[in-house]
XYZ file of C-alpha atoms in Angstrom:
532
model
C -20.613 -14.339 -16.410
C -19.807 -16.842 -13.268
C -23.141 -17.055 -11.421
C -20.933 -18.231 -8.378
C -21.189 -15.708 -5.374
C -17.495 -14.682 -4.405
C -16.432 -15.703 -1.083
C -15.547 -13.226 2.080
C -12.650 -14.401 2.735
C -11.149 -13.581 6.239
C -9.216 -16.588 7.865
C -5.457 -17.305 6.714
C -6.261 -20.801 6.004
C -8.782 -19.511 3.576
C -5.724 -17.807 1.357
C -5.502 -21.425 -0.170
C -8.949 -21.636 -2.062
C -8.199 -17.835 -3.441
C -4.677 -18.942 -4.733
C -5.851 -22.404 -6.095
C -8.849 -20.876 -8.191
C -6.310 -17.702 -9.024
C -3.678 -20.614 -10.163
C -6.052 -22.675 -12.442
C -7.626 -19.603 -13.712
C -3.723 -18.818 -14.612
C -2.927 -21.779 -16.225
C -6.288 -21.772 -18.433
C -5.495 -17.919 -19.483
C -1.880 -18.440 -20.454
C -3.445 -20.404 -23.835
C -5.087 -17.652 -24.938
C -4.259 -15.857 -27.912
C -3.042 -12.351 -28.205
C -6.470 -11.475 -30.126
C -8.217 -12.410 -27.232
C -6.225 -10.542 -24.664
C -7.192 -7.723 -26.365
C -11.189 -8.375 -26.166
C -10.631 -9.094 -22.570
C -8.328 -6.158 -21.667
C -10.750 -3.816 -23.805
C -13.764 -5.198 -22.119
C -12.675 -4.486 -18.253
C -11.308 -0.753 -19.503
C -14.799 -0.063 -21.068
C -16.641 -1.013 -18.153
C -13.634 0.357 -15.436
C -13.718 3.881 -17.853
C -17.837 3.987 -17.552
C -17.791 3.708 -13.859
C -14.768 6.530 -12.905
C -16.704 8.771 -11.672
C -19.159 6.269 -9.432
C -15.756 4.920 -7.822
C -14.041 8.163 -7.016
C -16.790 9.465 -5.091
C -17.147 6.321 -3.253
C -13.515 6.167 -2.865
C -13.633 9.993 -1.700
C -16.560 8.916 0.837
C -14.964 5.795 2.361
C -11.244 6.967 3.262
C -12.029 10.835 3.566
C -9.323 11.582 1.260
C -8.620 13.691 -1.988
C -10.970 15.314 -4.188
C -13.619 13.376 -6.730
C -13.002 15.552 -9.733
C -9.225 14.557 -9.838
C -9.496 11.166 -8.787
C -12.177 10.516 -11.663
C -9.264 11.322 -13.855
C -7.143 8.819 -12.285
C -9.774 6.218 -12.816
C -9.826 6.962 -16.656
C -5.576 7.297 -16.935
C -5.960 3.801 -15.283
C -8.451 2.387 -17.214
C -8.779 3.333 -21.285
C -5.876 5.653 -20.180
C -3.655 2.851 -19.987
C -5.125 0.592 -22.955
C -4.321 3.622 -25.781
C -0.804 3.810 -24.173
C 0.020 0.401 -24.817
C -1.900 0.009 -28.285
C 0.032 -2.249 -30.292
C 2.211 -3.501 -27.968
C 2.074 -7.493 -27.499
C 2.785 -9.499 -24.588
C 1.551 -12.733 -26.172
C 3.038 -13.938 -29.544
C 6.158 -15.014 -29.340
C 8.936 -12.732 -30.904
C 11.256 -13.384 -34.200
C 14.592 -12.529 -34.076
C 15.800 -13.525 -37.417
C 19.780 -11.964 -37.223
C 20.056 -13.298 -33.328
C 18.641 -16.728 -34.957
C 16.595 -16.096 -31.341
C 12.594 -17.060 -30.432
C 11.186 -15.528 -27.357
C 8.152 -17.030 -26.268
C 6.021 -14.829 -23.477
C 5.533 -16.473 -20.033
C 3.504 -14.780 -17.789
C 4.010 -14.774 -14.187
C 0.958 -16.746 -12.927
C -0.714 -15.351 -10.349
C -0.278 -11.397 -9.111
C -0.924 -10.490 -5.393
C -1.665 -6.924 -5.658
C -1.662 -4.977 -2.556
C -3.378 -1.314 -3.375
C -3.262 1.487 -1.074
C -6.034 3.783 0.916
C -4.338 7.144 -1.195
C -5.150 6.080 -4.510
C -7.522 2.597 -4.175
C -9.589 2.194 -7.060
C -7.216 3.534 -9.713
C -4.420 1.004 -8.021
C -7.033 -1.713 -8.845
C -7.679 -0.439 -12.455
C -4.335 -0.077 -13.111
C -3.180 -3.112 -11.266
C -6.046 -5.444 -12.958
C -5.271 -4.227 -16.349
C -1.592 -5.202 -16.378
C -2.373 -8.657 -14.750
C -4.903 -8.918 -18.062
C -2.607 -7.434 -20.615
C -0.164 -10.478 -19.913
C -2.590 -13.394 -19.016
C -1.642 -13.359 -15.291
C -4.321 -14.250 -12.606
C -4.804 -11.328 -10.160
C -6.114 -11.304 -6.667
C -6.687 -8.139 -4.956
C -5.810 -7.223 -1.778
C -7.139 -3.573 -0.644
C -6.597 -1.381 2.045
C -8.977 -1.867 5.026
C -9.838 1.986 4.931
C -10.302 1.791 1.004
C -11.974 -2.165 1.317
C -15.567 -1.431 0.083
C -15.074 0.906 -2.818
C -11.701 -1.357 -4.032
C -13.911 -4.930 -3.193
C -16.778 -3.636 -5.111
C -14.897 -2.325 -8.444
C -12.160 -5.288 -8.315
C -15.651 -7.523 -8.468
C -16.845 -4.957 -11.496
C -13.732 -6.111 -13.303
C -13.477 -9.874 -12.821
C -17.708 -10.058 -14.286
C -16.438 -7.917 -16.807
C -13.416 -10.207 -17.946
C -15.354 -13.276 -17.353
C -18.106 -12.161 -19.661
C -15.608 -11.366 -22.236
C -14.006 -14.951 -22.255
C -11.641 -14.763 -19.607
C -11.270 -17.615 -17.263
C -13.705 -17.646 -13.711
C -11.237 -16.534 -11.393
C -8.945 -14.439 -13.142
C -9.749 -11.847 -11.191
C -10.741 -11.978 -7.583
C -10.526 -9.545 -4.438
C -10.643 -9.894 -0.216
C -13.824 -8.391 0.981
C -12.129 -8.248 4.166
C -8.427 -8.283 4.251
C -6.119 -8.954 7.620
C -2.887 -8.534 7.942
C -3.020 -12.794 8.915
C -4.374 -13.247 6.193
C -2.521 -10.654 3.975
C 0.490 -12.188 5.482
C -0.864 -15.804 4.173
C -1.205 -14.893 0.641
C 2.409 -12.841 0.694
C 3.699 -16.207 1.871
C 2.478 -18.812 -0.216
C 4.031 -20.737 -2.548
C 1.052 -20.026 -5.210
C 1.648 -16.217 -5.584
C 3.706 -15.829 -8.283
C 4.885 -12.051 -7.883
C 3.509 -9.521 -5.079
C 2.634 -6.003 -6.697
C 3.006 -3.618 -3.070
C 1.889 -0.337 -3.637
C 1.109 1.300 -0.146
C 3.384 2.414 2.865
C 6.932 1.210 4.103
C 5.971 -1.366 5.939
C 3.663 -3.416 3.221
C 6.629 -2.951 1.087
C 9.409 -4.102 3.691
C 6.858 -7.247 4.541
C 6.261 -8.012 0.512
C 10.136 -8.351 0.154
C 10.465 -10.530 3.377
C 7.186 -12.964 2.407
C 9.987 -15.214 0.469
C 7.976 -15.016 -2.816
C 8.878 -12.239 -6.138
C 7.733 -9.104 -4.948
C 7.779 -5.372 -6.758
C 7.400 -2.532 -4.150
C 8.215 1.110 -4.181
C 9.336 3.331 -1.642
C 8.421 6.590 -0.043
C 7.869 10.097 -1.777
C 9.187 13.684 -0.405
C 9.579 15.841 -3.532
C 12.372 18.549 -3.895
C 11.235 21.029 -6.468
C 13.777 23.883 -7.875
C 12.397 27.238 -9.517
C 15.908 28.327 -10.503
C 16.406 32.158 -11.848
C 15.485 31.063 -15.532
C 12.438 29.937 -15.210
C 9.081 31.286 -16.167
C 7.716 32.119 -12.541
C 3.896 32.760 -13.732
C 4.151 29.085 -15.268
C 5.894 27.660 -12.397
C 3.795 29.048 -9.680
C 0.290 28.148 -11.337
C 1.895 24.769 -12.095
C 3.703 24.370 -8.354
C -0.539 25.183 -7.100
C -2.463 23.002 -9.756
C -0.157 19.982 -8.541
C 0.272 20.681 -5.050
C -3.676 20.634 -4.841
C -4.155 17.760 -7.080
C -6.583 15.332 -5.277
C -4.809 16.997 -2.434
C -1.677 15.442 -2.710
C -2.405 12.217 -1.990
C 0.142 10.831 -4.963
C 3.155 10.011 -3.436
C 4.942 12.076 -6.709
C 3.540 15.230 -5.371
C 5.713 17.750 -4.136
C 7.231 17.962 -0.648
C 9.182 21.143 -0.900
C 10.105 23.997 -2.715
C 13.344 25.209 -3.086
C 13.359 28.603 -4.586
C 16.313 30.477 -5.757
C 16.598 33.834 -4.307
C 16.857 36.210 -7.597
C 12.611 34.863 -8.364
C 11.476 34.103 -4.858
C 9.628 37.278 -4.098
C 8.134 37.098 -7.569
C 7.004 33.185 -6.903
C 5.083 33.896 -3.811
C 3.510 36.615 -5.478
C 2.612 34.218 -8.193
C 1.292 31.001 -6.428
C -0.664 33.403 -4.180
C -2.676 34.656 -7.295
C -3.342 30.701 -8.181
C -4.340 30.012 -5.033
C -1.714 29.378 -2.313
C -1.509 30.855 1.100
C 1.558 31.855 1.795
C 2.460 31.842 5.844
C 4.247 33.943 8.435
C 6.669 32.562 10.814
C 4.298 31.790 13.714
C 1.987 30.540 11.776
C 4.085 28.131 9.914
C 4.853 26.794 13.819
C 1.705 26.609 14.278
C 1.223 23.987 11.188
C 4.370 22.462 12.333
C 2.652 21.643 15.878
C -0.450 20.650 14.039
C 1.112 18.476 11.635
C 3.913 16.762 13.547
C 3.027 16.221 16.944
C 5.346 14.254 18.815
C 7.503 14.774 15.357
C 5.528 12.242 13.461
C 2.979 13.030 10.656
C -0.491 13.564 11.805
C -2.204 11.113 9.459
C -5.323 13.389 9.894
C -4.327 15.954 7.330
C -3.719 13.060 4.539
C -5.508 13.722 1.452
C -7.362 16.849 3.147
C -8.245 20.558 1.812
C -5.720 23.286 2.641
C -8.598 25.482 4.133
C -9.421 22.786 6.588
C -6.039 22.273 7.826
C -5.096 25.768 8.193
C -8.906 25.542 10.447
C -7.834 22.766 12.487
C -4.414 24.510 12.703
C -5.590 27.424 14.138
C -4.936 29.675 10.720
C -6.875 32.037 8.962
C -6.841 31.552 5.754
C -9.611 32.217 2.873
C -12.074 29.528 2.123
C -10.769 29.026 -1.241
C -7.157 28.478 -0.768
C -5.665 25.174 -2.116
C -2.473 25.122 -0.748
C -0.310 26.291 2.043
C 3.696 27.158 1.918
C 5.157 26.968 5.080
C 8.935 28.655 4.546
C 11.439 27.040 6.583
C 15.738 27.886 6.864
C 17.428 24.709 6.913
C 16.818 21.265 5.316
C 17.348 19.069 7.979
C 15.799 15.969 9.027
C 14.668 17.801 12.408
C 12.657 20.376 10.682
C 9.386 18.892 10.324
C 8.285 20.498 6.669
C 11.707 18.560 5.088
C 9.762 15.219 5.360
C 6.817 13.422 3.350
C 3.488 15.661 4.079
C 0.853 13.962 2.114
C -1.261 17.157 2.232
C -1.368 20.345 0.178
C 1.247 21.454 2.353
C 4.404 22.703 1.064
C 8.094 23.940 2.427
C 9.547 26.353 0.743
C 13.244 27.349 1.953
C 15.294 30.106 -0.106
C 18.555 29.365 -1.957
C 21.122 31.882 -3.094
C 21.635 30.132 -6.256
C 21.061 26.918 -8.663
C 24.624 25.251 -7.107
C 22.803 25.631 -3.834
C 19.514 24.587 -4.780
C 20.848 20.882 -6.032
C 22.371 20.920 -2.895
C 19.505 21.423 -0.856
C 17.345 19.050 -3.364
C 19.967 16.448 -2.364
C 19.743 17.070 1.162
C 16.016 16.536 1.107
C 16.245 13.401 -0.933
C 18.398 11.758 1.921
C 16.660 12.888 4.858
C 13.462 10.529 2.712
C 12.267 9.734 -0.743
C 15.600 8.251 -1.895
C 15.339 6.721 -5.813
C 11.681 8.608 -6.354
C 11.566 11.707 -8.075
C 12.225 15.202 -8.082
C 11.376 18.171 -10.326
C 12.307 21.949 -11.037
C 11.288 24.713 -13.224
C 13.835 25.811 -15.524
C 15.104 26.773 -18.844
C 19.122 25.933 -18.561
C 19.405 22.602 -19.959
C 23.037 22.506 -17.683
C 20.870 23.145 -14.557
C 18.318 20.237 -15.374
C 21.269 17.955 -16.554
C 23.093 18.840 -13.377
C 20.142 18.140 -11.252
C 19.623 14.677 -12.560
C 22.813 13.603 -12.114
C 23.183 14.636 -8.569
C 19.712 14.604 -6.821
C 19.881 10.675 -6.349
C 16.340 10.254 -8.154
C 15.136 7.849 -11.143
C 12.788 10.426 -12.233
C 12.886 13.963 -12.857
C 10.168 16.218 -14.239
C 10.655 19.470 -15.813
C 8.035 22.604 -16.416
C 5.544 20.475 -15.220
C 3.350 19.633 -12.030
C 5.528 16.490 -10.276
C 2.039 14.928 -8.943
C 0.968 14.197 -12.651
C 4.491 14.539 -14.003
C 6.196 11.418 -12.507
C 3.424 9.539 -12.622
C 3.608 9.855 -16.832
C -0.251 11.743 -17.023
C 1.180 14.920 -18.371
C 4.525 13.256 -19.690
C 5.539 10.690 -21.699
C 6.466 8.388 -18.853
C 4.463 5.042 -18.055
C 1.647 5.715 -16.708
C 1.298 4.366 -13.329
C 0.049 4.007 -9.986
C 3.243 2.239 -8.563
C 6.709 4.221 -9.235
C 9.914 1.704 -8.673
C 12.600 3.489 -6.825
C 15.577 1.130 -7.973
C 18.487 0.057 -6.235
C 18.935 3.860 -4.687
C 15.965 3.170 -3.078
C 15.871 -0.490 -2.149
C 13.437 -1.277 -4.863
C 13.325 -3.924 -7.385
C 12.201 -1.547 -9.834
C 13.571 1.266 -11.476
C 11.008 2.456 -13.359
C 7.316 3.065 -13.412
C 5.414 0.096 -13.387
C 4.692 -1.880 -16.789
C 2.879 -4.323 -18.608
C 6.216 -5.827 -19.159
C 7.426 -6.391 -15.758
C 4.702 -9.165 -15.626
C 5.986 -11.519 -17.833
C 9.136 -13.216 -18.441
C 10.535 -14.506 -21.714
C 11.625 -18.381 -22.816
C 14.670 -17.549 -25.537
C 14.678 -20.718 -28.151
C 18.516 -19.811 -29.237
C 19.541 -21.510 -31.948
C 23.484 -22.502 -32.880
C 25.895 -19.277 -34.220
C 27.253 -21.227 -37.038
C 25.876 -20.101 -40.135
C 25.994 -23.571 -41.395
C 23.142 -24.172 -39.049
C 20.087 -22.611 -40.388
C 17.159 -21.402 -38.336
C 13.686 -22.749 -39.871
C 11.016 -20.057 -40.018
C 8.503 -19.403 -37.250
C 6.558 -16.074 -38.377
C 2.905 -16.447 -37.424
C 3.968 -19.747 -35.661
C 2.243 -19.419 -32.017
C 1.460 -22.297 -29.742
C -1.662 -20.055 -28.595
C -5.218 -20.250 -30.092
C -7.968 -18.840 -29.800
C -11.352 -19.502 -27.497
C -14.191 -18.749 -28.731
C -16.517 -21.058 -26.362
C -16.877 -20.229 -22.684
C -14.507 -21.685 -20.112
C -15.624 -24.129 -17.767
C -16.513 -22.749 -14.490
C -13.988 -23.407 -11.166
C -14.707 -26.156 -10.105
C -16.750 -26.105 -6.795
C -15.336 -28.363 -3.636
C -18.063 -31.144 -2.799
C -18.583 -29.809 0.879
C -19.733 -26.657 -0.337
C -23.262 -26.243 -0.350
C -23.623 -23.238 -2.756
C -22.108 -25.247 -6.076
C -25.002 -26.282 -8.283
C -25.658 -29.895 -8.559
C -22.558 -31.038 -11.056
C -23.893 -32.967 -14.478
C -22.196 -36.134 -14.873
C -22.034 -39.030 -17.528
C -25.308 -41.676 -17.417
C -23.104 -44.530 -16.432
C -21.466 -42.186 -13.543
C -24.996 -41.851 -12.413
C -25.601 -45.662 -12.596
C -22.398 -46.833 -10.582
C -23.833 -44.010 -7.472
C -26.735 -45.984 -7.741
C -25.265 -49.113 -7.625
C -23.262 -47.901 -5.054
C -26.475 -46.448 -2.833
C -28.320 -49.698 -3.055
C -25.305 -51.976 -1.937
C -24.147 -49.477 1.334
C -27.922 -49.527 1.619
C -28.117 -53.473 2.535
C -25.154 -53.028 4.898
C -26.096 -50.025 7.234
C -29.143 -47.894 8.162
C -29.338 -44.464 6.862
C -26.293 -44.928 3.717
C -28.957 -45.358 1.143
C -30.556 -42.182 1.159
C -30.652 -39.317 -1.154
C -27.768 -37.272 1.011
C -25.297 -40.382 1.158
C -25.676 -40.442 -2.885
C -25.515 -37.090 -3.485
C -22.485 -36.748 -1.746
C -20.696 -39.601 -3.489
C -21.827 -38.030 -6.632
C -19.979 -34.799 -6.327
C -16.866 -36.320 -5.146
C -16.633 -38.809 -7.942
C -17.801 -35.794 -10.436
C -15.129 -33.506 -9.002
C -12.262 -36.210 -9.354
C -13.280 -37.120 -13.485
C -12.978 -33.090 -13.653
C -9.943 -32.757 -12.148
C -8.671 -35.726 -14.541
C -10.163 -34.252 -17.447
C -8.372 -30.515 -16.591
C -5.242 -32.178 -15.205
């Protein structure tokens, strides 16, 4: 482990020193064999896996939002959770393609700028970190000043964890105290190799904008469709358990609930035996006012219990309820409940039949959460085709909760903390953020003709391992924490030579100071030759 303290970090100039050390930390890890990649990547899940449950009660404590018990299960998806799901997948030895007569070699990005939001902090940074590993990129974190602490603290876990294991000082480093001058610094230099934005529409819009690769996602507003197949007990329990999940802070959770009329007596029934509180017309105004004063969100009810909304809402509800369904007529964009609620708060509007449902699903999709995802409860595979092909979504979950659905913890999606909402959505990304979206590939294509042979390159790699520890960052000479460097005899002898010269020639150049400052600058040029 580094025994150098990392730096708070809060001027833009200062974005430099982060993205040099991230850069040679880079270009040291991008040697390193595939075997170990894996020590390293194992290492950091162990140690991110041990400490869920510490982190999601800070993270619950410092931002106010969600619930601990759910986000701890966040923290494992996004740690181990995310190893076993890429087991035997490799992002390091180059690839054979005999018939093509193709080589890909693996090139990873460099250095990853990942910006992680104040919803879902530390399992951003687990999951974020983890990718960045998996494919021998650098990674600097970048939190969310309401989630800074927690995300500082665990991004710090991780880098002592990968250093330990044989991973380069540096590979991992976070902002103890991130601006948005400085943010907008390390967006904008030329040393971040890709920018990972994961937080609201403005990070994202400023990510695509810095001039350097960037993947962002947009916006979430869920339509979900109980159509008159489905199994309404299942639905409803499901509709309540994800609804409520770390109260709703995932931006796949679900916005509103379109309900075909033949069920919809029997679903309200249903979700309010699993929990749900199901309102009256004034009272539904009443959340309205609450929630969208001025017709904007109140960011106050992000990530909090039902029962405590309803409470500051002026509602009387039961202590125990998890979510509240506010029915509304028509989706439109000036109804308040058809936008992004971030809350377990759900609209609920009534359709006649499944035609009108996708209609209404559609509807809701343009007024916000264009190329993100959508769900609905049925058992007509012709419904659920239809649905995908006309709700303009790139995911679409079925007999499922949508909060754990999309995000690929109770499907076979990726599992992910970022969700790409493609070209629908004005998003470089499609699909749910992957190890393989890190890292490019060099193609060695040899000629058609089968006159010209290929030669054989199985178990050819121009990787090896490291099995002895990697030299420590380098330290600037003007900084007064490095350790005193060790240099060759004879470097030691031309200093002195050196001091006792200066010394005949001026007062004062011949002291201890004056040679230990020539000392580190001639040690820190041999190690830059030596690297370089």
């Amino acid at each position: 482990m580094s025994d150098q303290p990392q730096q708070i970090v809060t001027a833009p100039g200062a974005a430099g020193h982060v993205l040099e050390r991230a850069r040679w930390a880079a270009r040291a890890y991008a040697s390193y064999s595939a075997s170990d990649v894996d020590r390293i990547v194992r290492a950091v899940a162990d140690v991110a896996h041990a400490h869920a449950e510490k982190y999601a009660e800070w993270a619950v404590r410092e931002t106010g939002f969600g619930v601990v018990e759910h986000k701890v299960r966040k923290n494992q998806a996004c740690s181990r959770g995310i190893v076993d799901t890429y087991a035997g997948q490799d992002f390091t030895t180059p690839r054979v393609r005999i018939d093509d007569k193709i080589v890909e070699v693996p090139r990873p990005a460099g250095v990853v700028l990942a910006l992680t939001p104040s919803t879902n902090p530390v399992a951003t940074v687990f999951f974020k970190v983890i990718l960045a590993l998996m494919t021998r990129n650098a990674v600097v974190v970048s939190p969310h000043p309401m989630a800074k602490e927690c995300c500082h603290d665990a991004a710090q876990l991780l880098a002592r964890a990968a250093v330990e294991a044989g991973a380069p000082d540096g590979i991992v480093q976070s902002i103890a105290e991130p601006t948005i001058p400085l943010v907008e610094a390390l967006m904008a230099d030329v040393r971040t190799n890709v920018i990972l934005a994961t937080g609201g529409t403005g990070v994202v819009r400023a990510a695509y904008s810095s001039g350097n690769p960037a993947i962002g996602v947009g916006p979430g507003n869920v339509p979900v469709l109980v159509d008159a197949t489905a199994d309404v007990r299942a639905a409803a329990q499901r509709l309540v358990e994800s609804k409520a999940f770390d109260n709703s802070v995932l931006c796949t959770n679900e916005s509103v609930l379109i309900a075909e009329e033949a069920v919809a007596d029997q679903l309200v029934r249903e979700m309010e035996r699993a929990g749900a509180a199901v309102l009256g017309a004034d009272d539904a105004q009443r959340l309205r006012d609450y929630m969208f004063p001025d017709g904007r969100l109140n960011v106050g009810v992000v990530g909090k219990d039902a029962s405590w909304i309803a409470q500051q809402a002026g509602i009387r509800v039961g202590a125990r309820t998890k979510v509240l369904v506010a029915p509304f007529a028509t989706a439109v964009p000036e109804e308040p409940l058809t936008h992004e609620k971030l809350s377990p708060v759900l609209g609920m509007i009534r359709v006649p039949d499944a035609a009108a449902g996708i209609a209404t699903a559609r509807a809701i999709i343009r007024i916000a959460g264009a190329g993100h995802s959508a769900a609905i409860h049925s058992t007509d595979p012709g419904t659920v085709m239809r649905y995908a092909a006309e709700v303009p979504v790139l995911r679409v979950s079925v007999n499922v909760g949508n909060s754990t659905g999309s995000s690929g913890l109770d499907t076979n999606l990726a599992p992910t903390m970022t969700i790409g909402t493609g070209f629908v959505g004005r998003s470089a990304l499609g699909e749910n953020l992957q190890p393989k979206h890190l890292v490019d590939w060099t193609r060695i294509a040899y000629n058609s003709d089968p006159a010209e042979a290929m030669p054989a390159y199985a178990g050819r790699s121009p990787w090896h391992d490291h099995h002895t520890p990697v030299p420590a960052y380098p330290r600037p000479s003007n900084d007064e924490r490095a350790p005193r460097a060790q240099a060759p005899a004879h470097v030691d002898a031309l200093i002195d030579r050196i001091g006792a010269r200066t010394a005949s020639g001026g007062a004062g150049t011949g002291d201890a100071a004056f040679r230990e400052q020539v000392r580190r600058l001639v040690v820190e040029e041999l190690s830059h030759l030596i690297k370089g």
